[in-house]
Short mmCIF file of C-alpha atoms and ligand atoms in Angstrom, two decimals:
data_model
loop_
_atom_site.label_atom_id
_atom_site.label_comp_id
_atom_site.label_asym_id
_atom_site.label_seq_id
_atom_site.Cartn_x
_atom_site.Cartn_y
_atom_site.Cartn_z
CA UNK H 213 139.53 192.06 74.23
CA UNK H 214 135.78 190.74 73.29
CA UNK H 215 133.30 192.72 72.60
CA UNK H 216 129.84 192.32 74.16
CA UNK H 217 128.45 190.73 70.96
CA UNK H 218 131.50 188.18 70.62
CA UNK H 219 131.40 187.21 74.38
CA UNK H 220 127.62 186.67 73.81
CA UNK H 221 128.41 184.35 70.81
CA UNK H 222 131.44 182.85 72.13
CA UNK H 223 128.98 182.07 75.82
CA UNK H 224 126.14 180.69 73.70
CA UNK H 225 128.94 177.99 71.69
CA UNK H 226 130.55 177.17 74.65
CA UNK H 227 127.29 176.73 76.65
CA UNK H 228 125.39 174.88 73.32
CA UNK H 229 129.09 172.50 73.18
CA UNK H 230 128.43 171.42 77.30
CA UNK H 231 125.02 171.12 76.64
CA UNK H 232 125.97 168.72 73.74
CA UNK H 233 128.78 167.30 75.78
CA UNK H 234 126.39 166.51 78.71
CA UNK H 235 123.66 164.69 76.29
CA UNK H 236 126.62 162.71 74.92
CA UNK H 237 128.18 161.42 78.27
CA UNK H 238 124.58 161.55 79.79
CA UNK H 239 123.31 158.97 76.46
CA UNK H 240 127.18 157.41 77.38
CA UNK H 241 125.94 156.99 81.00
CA UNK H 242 122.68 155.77 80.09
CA UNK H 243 124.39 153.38 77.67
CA UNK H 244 126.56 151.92 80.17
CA UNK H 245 123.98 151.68 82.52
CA UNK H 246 122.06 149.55 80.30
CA UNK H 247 124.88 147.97 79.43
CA UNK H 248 125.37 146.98 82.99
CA UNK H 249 122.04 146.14 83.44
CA UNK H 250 122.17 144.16 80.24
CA UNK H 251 125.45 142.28 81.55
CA UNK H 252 124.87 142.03 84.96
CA UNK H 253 122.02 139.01 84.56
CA UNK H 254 124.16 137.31 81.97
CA UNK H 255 126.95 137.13 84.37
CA UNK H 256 124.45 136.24 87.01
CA UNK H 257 123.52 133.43 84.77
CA UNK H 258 126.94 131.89 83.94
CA UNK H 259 127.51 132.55 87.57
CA UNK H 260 123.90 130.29 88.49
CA UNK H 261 124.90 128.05 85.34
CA UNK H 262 128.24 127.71 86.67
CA UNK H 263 127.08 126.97 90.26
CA UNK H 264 124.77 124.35 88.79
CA UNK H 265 126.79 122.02 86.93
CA UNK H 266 128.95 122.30 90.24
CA UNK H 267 126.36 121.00 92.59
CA UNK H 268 125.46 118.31 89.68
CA UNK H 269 129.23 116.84 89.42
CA UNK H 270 129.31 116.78 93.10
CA UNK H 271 125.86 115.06 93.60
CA UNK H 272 126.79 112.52 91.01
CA UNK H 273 126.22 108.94 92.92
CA UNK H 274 128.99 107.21 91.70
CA UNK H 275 132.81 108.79 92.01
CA UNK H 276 133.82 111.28 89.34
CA UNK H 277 137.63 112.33 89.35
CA UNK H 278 139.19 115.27 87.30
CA UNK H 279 142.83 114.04 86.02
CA UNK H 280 145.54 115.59 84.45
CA UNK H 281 146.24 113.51 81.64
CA UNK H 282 149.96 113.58 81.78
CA UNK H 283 150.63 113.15 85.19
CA UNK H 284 147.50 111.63 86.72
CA UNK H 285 147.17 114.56 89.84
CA UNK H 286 143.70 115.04 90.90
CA UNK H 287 142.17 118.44 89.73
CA UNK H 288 139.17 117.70 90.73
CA UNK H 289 136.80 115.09 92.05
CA UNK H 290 132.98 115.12 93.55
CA UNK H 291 131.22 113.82 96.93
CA UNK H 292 130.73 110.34 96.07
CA UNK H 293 134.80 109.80 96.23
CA UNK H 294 134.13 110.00 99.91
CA UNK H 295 131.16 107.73 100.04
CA UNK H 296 133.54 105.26 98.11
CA UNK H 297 137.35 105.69 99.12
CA UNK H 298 136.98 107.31 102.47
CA UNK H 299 138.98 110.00 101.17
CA UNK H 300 137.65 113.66 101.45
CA UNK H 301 137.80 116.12 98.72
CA UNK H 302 140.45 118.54 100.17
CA UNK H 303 142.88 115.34 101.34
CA UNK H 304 142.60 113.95 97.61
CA UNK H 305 142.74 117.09 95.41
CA UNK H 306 146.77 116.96 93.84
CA UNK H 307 147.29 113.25 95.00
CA UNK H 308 148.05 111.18 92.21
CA UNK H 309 145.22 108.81 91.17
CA UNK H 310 147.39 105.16 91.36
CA UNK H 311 146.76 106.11 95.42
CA UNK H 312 143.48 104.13 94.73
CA UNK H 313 145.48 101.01 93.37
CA UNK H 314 147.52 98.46 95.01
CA UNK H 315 151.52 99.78 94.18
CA UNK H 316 152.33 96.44 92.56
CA UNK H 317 149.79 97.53 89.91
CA UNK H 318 150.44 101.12 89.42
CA UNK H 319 152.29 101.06 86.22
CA UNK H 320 149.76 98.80 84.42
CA UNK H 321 146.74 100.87 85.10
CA UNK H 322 148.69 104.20 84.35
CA UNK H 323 149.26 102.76 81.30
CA UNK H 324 145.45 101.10 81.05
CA UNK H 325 144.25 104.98 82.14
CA UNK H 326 146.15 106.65 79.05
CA UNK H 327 145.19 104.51 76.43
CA UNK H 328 141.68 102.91 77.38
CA UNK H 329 138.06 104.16 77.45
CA UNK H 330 136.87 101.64 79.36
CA UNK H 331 138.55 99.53 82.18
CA UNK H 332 136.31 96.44 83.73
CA UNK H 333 137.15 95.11 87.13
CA UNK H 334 139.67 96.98 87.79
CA UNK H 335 140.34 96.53 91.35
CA UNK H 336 140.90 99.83 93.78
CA UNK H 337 141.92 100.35 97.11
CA UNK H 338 140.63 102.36 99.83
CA UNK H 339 141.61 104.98 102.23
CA UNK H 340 141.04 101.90 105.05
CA UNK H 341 143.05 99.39 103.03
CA UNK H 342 139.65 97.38 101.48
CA UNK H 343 139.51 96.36 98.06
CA UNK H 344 136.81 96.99 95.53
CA UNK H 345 136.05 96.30 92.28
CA UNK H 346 135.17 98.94 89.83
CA UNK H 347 134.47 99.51 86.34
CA UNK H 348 136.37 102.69 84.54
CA UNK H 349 134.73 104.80 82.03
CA UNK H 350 137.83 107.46 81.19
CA UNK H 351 137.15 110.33 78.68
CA UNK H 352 139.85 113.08 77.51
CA UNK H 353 138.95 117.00 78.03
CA UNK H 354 139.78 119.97 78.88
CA UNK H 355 139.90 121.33 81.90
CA UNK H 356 140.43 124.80 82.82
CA UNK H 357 142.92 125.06 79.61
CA UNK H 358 145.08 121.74 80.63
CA UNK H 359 144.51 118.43 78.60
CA UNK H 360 142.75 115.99 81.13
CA UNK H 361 141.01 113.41 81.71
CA UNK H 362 137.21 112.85 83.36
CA UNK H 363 137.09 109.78 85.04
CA UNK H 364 134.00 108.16 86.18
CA UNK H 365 134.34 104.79 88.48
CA UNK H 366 131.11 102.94 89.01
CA UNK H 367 131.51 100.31 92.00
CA UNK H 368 130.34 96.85 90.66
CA UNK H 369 129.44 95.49 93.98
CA UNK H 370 128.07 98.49 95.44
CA UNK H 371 125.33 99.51 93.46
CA UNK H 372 121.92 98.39 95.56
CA UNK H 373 120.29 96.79 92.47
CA UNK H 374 123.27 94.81 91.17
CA UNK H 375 123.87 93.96 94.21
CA UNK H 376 120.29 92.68 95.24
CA UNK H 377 120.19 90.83 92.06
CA UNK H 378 123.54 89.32 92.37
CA UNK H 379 122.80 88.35 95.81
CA UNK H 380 119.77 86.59 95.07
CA UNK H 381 120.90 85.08 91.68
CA UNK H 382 123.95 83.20 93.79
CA UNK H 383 121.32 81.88 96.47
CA UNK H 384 119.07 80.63 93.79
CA UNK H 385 122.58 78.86 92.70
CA UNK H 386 123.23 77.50 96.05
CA UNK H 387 119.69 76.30 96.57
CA UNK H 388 119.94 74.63 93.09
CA UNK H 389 123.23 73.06 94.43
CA UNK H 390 121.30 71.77 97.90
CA UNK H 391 118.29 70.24 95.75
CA UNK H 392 119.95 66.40 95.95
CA UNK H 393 120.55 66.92 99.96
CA UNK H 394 117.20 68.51 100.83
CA UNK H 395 115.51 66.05 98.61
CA UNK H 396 117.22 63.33 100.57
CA UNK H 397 116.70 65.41 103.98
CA UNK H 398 112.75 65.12 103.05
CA UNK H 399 112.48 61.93 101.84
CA UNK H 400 113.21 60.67 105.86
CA UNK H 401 110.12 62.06 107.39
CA UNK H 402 108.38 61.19 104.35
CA UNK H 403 109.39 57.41 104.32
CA UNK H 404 108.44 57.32 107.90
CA UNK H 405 105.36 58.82 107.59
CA UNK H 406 104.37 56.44 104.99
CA UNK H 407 105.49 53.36 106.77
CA UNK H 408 103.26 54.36 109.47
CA UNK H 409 100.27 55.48 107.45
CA UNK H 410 100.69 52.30 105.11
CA UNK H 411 100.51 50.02 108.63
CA UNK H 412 97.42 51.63 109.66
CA UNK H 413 95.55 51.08 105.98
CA UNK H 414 96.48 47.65 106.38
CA UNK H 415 95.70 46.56 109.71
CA UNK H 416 92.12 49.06 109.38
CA UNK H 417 91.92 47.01 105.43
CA UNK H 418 91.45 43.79 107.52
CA UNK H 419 89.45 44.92 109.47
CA UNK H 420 91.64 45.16 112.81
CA UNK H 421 91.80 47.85 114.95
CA UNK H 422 95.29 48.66 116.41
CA UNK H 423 95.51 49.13 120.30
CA UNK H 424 94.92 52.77 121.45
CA UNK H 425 98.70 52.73 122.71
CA UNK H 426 99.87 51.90 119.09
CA UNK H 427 97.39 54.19 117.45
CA UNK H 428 98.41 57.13 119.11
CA UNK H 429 101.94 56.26 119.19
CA UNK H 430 101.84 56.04 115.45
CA UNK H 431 99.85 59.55 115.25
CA UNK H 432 102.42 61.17 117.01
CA UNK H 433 105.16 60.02 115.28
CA UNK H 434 103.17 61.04 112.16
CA UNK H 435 102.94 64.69 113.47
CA UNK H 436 106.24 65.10 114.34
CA UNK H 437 107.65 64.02 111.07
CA UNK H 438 105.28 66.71 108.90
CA UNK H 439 106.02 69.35 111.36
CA UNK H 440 109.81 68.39 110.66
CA UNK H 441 109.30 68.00 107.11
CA UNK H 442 107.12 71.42 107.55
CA UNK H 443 110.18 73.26 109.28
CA UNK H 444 112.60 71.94 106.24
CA UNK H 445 110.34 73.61 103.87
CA UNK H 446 109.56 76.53 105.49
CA UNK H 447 113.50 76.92 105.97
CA UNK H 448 113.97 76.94 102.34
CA UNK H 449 111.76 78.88 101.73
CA UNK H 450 113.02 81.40 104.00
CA UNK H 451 116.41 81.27 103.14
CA UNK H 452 115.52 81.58 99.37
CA UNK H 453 113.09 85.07 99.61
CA UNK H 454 113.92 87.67 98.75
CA UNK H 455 114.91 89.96 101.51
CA UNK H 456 116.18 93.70 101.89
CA UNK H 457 118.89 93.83 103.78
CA UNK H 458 118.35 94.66 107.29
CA UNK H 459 120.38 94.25 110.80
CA UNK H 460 118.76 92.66 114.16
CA UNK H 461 120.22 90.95 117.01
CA UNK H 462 121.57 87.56 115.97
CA UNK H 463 122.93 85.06 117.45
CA UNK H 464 125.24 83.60 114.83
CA UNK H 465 125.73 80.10 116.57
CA UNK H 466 121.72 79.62 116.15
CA UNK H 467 122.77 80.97 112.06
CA UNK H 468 125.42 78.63 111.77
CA UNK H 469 123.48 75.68 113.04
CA UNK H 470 120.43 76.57 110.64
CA UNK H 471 123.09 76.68 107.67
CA UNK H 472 124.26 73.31 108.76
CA UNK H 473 120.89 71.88 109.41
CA UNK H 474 120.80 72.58 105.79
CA UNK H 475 123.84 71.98 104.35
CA UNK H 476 124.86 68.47 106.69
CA UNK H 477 122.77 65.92 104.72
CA UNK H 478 124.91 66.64 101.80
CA UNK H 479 127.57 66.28 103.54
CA UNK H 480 127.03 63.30 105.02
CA UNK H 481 125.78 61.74 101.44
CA UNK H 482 129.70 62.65 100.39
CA UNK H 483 131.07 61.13 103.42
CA UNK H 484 132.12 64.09 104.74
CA UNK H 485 132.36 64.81 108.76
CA UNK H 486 131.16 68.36 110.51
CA UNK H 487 133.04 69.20 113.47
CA UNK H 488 131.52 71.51 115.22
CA UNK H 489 133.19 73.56 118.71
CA UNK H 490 130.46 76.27 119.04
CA UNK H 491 131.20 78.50 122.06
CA UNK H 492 128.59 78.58 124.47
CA UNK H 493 126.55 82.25 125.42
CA UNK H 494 128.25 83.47 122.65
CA UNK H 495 127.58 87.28 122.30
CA UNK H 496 125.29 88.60 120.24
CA UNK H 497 125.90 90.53 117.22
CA UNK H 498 123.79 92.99 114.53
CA UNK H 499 123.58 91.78 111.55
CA UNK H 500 121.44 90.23 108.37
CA UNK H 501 121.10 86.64 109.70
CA UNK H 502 119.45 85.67 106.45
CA UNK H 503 122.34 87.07 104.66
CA UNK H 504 124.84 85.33 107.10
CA UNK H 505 123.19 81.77 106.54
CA UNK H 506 124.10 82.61 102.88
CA UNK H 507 127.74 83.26 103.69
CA UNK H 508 128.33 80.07 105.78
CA UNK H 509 126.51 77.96 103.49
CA UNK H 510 128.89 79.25 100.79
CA UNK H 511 131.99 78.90 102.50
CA UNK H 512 130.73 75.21 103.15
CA UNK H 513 129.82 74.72 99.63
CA UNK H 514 133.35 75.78 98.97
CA UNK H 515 135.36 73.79 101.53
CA UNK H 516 133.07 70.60 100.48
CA UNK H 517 134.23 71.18 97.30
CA UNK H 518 137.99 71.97 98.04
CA UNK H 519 137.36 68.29 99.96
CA UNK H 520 136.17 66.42 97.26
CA UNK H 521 138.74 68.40 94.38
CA UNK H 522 142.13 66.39 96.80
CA UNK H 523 139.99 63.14 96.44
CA UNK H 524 139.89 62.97 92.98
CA UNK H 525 143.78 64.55 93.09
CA UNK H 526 144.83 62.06 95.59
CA UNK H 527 141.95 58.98 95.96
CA UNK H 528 140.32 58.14 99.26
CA UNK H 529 142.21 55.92 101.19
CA UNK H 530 143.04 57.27 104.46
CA UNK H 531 142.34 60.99 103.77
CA UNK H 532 141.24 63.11 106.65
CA UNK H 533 137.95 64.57 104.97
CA UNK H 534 136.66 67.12 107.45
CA UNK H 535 134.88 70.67 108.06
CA UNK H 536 135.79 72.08 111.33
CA UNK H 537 133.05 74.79 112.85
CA UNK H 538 134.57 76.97 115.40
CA UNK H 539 133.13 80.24 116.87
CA UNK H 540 134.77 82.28 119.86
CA UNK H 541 134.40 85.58 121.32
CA UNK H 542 137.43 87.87 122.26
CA UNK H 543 137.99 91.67 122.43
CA UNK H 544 134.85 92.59 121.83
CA UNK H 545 134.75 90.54 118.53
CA UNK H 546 133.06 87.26 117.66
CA UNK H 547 135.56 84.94 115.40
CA UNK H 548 133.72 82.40 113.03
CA UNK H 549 136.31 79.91 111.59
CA UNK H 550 135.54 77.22 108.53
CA UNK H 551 138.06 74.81 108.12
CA UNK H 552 138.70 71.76 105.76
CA UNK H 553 140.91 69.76 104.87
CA UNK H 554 141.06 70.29 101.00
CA UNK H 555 143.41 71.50 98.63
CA UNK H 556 143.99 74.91 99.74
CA UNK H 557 144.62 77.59 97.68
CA UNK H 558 148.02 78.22 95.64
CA UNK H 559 149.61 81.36 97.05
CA UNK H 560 149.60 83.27 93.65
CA UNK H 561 145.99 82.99 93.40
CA UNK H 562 145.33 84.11 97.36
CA UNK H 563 144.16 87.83 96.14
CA UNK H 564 141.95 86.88 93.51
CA UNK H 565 139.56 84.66 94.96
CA UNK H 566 137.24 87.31 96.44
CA UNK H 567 137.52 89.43 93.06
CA UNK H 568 133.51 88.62 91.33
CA UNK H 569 133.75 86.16 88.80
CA UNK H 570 136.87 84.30 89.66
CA UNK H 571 136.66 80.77 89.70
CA UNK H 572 138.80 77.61 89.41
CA UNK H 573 136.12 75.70 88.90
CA UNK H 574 134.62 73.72 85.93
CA UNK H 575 132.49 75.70 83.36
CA UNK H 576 129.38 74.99 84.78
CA UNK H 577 130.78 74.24 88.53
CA UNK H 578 131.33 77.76 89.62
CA UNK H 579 130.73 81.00 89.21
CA UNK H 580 133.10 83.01 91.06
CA UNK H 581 130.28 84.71 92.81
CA UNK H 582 130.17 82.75 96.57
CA UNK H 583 133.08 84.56 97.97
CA UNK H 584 132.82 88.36 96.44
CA UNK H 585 129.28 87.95 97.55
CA UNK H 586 129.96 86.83 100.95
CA UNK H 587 132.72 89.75 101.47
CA UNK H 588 129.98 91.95 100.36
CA UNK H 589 127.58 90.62 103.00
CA UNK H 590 130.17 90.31 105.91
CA UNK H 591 131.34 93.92 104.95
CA UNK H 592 127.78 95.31 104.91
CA UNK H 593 127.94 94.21 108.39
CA UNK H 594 130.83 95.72 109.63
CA UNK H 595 132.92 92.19 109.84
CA UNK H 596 135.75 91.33 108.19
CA UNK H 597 136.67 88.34 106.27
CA UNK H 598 139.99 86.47 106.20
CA UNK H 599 141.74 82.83 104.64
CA UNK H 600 144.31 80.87 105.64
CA UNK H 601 145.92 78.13 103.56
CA UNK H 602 148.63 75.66 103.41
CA UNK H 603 148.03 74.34 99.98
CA UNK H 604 147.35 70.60 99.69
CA UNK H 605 146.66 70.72 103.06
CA UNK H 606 143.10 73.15 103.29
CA UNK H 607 142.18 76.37 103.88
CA UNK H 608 140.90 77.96 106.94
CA UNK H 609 137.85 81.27 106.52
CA UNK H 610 137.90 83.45 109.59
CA UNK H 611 135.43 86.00 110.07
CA UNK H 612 134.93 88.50 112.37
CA UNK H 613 131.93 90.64 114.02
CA UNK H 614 132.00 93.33 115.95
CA UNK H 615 129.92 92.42 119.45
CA UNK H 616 126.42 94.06 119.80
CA UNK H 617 127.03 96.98 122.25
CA UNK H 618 123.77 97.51 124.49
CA UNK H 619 122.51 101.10 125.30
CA UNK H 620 124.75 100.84 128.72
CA UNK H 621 128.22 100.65 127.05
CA UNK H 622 127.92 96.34 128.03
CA UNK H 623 128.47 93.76 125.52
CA UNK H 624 125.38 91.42 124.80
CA UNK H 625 125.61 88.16 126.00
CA UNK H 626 122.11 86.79 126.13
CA UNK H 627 120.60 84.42 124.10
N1 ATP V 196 137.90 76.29 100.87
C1 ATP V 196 138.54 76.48 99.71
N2 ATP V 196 139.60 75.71 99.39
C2 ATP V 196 140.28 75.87 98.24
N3 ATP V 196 139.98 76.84 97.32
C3 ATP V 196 138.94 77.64 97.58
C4 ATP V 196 138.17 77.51 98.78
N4 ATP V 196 137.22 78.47 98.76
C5 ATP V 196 137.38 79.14 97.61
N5 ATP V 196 138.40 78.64 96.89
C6 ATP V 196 138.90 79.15 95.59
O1 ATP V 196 138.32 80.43 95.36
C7 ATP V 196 137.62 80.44 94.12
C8 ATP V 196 136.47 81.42 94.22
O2 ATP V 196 135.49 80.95 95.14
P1 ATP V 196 133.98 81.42 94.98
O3 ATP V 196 133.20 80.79 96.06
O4 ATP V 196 133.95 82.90 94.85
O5 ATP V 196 133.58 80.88 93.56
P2 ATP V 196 133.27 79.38 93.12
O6 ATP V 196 133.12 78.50 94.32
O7 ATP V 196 134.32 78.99 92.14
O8 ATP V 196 131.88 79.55 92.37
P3 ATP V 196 130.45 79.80 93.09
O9 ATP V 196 130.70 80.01 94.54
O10 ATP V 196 129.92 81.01 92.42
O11 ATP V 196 129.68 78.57 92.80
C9 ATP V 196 137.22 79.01 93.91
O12 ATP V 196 136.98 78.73 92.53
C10 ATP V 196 138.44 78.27 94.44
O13 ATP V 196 139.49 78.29 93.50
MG1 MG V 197 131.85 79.10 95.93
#
């Protein structure tokens, strides 16, 4: 048993060793605490960090994908893939990443993916079966503890600027190639204006006054030629500015004729007929019209060329040297068709003549730019663009519009 004194001693240790105990888990506590409070905004920041870099890699403009290296699968890809492809996030994660190539070509860019950085042109496919061009930046990394790649694809038709410039760059070209037919074009109302001024200097020289039926027969005609050679000016001059794109009513008969009203006096110089079958009330559609003039007066360029590339093949005599002009309307679609009677294309080369920068042209003949242009433009406005060929025998580009819808439901037929 204790005595008094010992319980005493052995109450004060006890209580003195939970005092002690309760400082030491109470500093423990306060330690934790401050651990805690010392952790918590450190998590909070790799959380926020974390979260940023997210919403950066999804706001990215131009598609970023997340492969694994080995296989190719999709880890991970941003907002833009959408914008691009027309595949969502969700329906793309795990797919491989040849979806976004034509089959044929699967092997070669799996093989381009693995051992390139870069890949130029490469041409993709999307979710609604359209091809694009695209240049590939690929970079190894590591992601989440797997070896992968980051893939970045930057559309080279797409971007607004490129675009724009390239746009403009290939109507500067196509105005350069009109200079010897709008030259000759101006020259007519010119001549005629100075045969009729040069008549009047004479006759007023010798001192003879015409008769007031002559004079103002010859002032007229006068008039009308500068207001004609006004109107060619002002065309060109219209058709060469530089315009943002933008969509109003249009009437693409009223186009077409304004591209030919260009374009037929070098024809003509070449001996080349224009056939034209343009249906009448045609409906109306919304679209660029500036941009559309440039399309048909590319496609004309081209099938005057394809014309002229079976003359020198095959000589003159007795060719059929044509451009038909056809527009129709059908199932709520308006159907633009360009025919000649040139070459045609060789079937191998059939899917590479809209890629940018193919040409079978001369150096210095071509660019390759006309038709990946004019796919751009009739895609920015919700057409489509077609060929088809019989080689040696010409080629036939059919484009489609869908028709202007008015607020009512009813197609647009006025104009
Ligand atoms: N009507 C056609 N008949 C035969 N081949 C054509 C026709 N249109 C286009 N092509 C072929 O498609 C290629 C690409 O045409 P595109 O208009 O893009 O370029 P280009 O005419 O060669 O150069 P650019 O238009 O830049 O001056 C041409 O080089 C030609 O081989
Ligand atoms: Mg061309």
């Amino acid at each position: 048993m204790c005595s008094s004194a010992t319980w005493q001693a052995l109450k004060g240790r006890a209580e003195r060793v939970a005092g002690e105990r309760l400082t030491i888990n109470r500093q423990r506590n306060t330690e934790i605490t401050a651990r805690m409070t010392r952790m918590g905004p450190l998590e909070k920041e790799s959380k926020e960090s974390e979260e940023h870099y997210r919403a950066i890699f999804s706001k990215i403009p131009v598609p970023v994908f997340v492969l694994d290296r080995k296989s190719l699968r999709i880890l991970d890809c941003n907002e833009a893939v959408q914008d691009v492809y027309g595949y969502g996030r969700e329906e793309i994660l795990h797919s491989s990443f040849l979806i976004l190539f034509e089959t044929a070509e699967h092997q070669n860019y799996a093989l381009e993916i693995r051992t390139s950085d870069t890949l130029n042109h490469a041409r993709q496919v999307t979710k609604d079966c359209r091809s694009i061009f695209v240049n590939i930046r690929v970079s190894p990394h590591e992601y989440l503890g797997r070896q992968a790649l980051l893939v970045a694809a930057s559309d080279v038709i797409r971007p607004l600027m490129v675009k724009h410039q390239l746009i403009q760059a290939s109507k500067m070209a196509t105005l350069g190639e009109m200079a010897t037919g709008v030259a000759h074009e101006l020259n007519q109302p010119l001549s005629v204006i100075k045969t009729a001024s040069s008549f009047l200097v004479n006759r007023f020289g010798k001192g003879e006054k015409p008769r007031e039926s002559v004079l103002k027969a010859m002032i007229e005609e006068i008039d009308s030629h500068v207001d004609r050679a006004t109107g060619i000016v002002r065309h060109l001059r219209e058709f060469g500015r530089k315009s943002e794109a933008k969509k109003e009513q249009v009437q693409v008969n009223v186009v077409l004729q304004r591209a030919l009203d260009l374009f037929s006096q070098q024809l003509k110089l070449r001996n080349i007929e224009v056939l034209c079958e343009l249906e009448e009330s045609l409906p109306l559609i919304m679209a660029d019209g500036n941009r559309l003039e440039q399309v048909f007066i590319n496609l004309l360029i081209n099938a005057r060329d394809a014309i002229e590339q079976k003359r020198d093949k095959f000589g003159h005599a007795d060719m059929e040297e044509r451009i038909f002009v056809k527009t129709s309307a059908r199932l709520g679609k308006i159907k633009i068709e360009i025919k000649d009677t040139g070459v045609g294309i060789p079937e191998d080369l059939l899917d590479r003549i809209f890629e940018p920068f193919f040409t079978t042209k001369k150096t210095g003949k071509g660019t390759g730019l006309g038709l990946s242009i004019s796919y751009g433009i009739v895609q920015d406005n919700d057409g489509t663009i077609e060929v088809q060929t019989v080689e040696s025998e010409g080629a036939t580009f059919i484009i489609q519009f869908p028709v202007m819808v008015n607020v009512d439901g009813g197609e647009n037929t006025s104009c």
